[in-house]
PDB file of C-alpha atoms in Angstrom:
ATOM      1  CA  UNK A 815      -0.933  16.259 -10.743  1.00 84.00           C
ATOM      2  CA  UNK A 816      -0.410  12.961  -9.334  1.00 90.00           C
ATOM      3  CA  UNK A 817      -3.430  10.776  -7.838  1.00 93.00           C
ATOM      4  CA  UNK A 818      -3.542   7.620  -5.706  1.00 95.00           C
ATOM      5  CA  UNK A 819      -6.714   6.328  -5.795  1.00 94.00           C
ATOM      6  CA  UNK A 820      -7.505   3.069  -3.743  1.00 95.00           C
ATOM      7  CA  UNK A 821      -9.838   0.249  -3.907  1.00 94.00           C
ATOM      8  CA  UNK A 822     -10.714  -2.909  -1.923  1.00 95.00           C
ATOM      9  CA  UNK A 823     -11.663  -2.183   1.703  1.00 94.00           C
ATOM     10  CA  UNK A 824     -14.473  -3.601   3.854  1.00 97.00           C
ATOM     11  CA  UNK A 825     -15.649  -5.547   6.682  1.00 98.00           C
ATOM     12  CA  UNK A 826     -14.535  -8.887   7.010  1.00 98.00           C
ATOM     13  CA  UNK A 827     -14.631 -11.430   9.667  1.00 98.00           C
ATOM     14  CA  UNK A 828     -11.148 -12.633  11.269  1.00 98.00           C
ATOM     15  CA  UNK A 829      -9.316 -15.195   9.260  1.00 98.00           C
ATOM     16  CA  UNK A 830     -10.819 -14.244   6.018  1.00 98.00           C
ATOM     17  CA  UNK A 831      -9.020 -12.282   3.282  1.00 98.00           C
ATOM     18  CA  UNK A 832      -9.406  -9.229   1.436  1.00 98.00           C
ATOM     19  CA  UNK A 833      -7.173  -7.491  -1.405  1.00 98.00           C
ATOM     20  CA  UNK A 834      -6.871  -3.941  -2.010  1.00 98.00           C
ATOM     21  CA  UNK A 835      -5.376  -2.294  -5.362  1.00 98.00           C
ATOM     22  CA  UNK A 836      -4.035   1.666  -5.840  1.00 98.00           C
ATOM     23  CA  UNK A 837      -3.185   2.675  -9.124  1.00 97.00           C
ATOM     24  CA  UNK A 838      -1.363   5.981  -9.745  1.00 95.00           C
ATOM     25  CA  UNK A 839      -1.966   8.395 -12.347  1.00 93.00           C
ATOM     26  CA  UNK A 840      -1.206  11.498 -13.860  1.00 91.00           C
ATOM     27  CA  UNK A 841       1.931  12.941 -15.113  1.00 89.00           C
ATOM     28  CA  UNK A 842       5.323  11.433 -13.868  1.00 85.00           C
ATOM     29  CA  UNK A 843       8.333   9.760 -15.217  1.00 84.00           C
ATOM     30  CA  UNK A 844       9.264   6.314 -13.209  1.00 88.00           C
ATOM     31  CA  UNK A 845       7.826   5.267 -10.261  1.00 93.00           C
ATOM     32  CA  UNK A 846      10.514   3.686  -6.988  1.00 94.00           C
ATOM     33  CA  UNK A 847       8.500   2.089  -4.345  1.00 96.00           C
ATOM     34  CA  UNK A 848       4.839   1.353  -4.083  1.00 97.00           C
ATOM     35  CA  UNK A 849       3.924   0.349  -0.886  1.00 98.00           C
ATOM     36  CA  UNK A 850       1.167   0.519   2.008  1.00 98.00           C
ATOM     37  CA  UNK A 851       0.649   1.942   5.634  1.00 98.00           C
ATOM     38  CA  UNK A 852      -2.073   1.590   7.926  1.00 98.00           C
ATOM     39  CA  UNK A 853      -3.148   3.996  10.735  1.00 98.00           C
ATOM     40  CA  UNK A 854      -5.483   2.278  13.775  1.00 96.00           C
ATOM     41  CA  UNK A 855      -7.342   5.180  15.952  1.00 91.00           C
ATOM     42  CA  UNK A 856      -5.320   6.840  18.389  1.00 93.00           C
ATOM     43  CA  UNK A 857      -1.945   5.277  16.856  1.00 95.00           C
ATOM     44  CA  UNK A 858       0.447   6.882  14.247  1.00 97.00           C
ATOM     45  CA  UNK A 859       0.653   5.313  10.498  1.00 97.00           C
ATOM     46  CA  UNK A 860       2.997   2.181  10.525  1.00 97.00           C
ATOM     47  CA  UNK A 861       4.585   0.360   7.705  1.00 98.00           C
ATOM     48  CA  UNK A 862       2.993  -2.570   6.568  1.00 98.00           C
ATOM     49  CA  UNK A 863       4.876  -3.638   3.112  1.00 98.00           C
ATOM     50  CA  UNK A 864       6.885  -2.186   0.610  1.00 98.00           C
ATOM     51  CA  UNK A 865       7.886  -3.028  -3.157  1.00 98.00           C
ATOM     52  CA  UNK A 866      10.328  -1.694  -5.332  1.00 96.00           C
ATOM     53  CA  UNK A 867      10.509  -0.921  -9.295  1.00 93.00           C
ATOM     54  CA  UNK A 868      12.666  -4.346  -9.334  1.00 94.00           C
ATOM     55  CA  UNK A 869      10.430  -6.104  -6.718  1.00 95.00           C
ATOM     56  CA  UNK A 870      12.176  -6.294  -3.827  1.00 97.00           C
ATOM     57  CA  UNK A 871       9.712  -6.579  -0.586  1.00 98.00           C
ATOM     58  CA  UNK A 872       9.553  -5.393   3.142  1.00 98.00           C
ATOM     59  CA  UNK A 873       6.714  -6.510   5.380  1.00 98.00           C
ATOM     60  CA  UNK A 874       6.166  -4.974   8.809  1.00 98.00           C
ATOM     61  CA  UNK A 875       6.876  -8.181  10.975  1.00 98.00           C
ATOM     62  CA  UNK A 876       3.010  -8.374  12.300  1.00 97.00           C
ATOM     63  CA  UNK A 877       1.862  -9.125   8.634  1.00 98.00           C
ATOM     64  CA  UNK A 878       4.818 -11.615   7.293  1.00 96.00           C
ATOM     65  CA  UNK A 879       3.451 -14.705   5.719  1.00 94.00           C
ATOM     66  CA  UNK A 880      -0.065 -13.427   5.994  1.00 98.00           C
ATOM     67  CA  UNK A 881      -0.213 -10.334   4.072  1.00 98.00           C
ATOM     68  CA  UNK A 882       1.763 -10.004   0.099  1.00 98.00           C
ATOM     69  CA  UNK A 883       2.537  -6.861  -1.903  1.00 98.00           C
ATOM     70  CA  UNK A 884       2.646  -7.595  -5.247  1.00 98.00           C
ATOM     71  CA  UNK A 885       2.574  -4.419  -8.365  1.00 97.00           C
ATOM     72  CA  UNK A 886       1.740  -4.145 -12.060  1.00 96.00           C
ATOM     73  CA  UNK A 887       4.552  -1.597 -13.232  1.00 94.00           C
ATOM     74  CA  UNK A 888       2.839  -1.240 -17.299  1.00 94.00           C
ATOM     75  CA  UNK A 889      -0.433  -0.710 -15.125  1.00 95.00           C
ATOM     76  CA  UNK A 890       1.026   1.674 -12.147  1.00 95.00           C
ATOM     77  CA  UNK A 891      -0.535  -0.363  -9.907  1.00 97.00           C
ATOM     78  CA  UNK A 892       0.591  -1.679  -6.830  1.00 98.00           C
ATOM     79  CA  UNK A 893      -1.574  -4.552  -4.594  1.00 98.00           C
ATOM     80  CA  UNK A 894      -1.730  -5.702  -1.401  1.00 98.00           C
ATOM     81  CA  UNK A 895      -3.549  -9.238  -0.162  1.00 98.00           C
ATOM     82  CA  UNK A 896      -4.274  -9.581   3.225  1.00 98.00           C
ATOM     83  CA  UNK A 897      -5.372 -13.496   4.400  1.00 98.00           C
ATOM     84  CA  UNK A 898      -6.065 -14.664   7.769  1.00 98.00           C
ATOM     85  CA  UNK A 899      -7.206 -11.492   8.890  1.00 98.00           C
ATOM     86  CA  UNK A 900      -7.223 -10.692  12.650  1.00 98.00           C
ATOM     87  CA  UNK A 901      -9.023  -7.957  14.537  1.00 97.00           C
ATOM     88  CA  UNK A 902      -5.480  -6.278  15.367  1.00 97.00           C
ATOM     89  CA  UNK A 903      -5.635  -5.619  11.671  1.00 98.00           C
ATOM     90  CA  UNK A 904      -8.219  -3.224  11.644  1.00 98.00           C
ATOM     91  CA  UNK A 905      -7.480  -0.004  10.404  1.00 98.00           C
ATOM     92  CA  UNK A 906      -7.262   3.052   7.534  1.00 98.00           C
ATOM     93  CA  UNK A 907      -5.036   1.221   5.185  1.00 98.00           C
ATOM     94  CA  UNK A 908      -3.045   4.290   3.003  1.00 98.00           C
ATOM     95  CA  UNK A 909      -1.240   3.630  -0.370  1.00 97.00           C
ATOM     96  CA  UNK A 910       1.937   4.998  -1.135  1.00 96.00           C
ATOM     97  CA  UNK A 911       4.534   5.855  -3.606  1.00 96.00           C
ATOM     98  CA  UNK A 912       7.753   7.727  -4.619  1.00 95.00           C
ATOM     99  CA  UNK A 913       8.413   9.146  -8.256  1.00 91.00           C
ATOM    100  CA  UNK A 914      10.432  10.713 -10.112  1.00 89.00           C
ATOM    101  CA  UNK A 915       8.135  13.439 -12.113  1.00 86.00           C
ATOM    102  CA  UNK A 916       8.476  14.444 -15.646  1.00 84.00           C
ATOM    103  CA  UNK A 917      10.927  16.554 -15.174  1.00 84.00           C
ATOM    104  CA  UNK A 918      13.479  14.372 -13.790  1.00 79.00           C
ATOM    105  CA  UNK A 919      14.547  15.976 -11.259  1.00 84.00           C
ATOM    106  CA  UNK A 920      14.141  14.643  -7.346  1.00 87.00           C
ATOM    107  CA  UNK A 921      11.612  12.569  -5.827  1.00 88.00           C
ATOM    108  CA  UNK A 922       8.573  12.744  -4.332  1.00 92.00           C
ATOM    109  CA  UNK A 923       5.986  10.641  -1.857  1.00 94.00           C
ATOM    110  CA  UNK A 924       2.115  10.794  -2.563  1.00 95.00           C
ATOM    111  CA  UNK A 925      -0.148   9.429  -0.568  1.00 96.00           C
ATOM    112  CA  UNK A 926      -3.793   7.851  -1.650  1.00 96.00           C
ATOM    113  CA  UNK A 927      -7.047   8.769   0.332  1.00 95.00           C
ATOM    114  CA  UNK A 928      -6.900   5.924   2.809  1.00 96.00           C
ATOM    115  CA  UNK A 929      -9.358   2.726   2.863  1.00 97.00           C
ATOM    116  CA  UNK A 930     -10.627   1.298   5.765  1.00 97.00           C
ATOM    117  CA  UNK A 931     -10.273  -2.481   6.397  1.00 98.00           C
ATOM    118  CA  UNK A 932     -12.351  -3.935   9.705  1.00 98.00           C
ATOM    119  CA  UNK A 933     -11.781  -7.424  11.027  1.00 98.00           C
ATOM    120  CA  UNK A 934     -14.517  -8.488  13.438  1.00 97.00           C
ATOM    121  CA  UNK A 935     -13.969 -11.427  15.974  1.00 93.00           C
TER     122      UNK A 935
END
């Protein structure tokens, strides 16, 4: 059983920063990309960056040079900063990875619980 299990939300007023960690644990053999979505009321779950095993980045084009993805691969951890926040940012902010479980064989995407980030005005 695999878990994502999210940290870091909250309120924050626009401009200001926050940083949100997911760690993944339980029983799997290598982990490919780490990344995060978000999903605003009444609009589907977008991209917002991703980062793979060797550290390559993608960043939804709304968040470049505010928001960085960064991971801890000994930890299984993958973290996201967010700085100069704006109100178009709020939203359920979902980790995600892809592994490769202990068997070896195929891949598979897991999702954390979701954290809610909210940028006031």
């Amino acid at each position: 059983q695999v878990q994502l299990v999210e940290s870091g939300g909250g309120q924050v007023q626009a401009g200001g920063s926050l940083r949100l960690s997911c760690a993944a644990s339980g029983r799997f053999f290598n982990i490919n990309t780490m990344g995060w979505y978000r999903q605003a009321p009444g609009n589907e779950r977008d991209l917002v960056a991703t980062i793979t095993s060797r550290g390559r980045t993608n960043y939804a084009d709304s968040v470049k040079d505010r928001f960085t993805i960064s991971r801890d691969n000994a930890k299984n951890t993958v973290y996201l900063e967010l700085n100069r926040l704006k109100p178009e940012d709020t939203a359920v902010y979902y980790c995600y990875t892809n592994l490769l479980p202990s068997s070896g064989i195929g891949s598979y995407d897991y999702w954390g619980q979701g954290t809610q980030v909210t940028v006031s005005s």
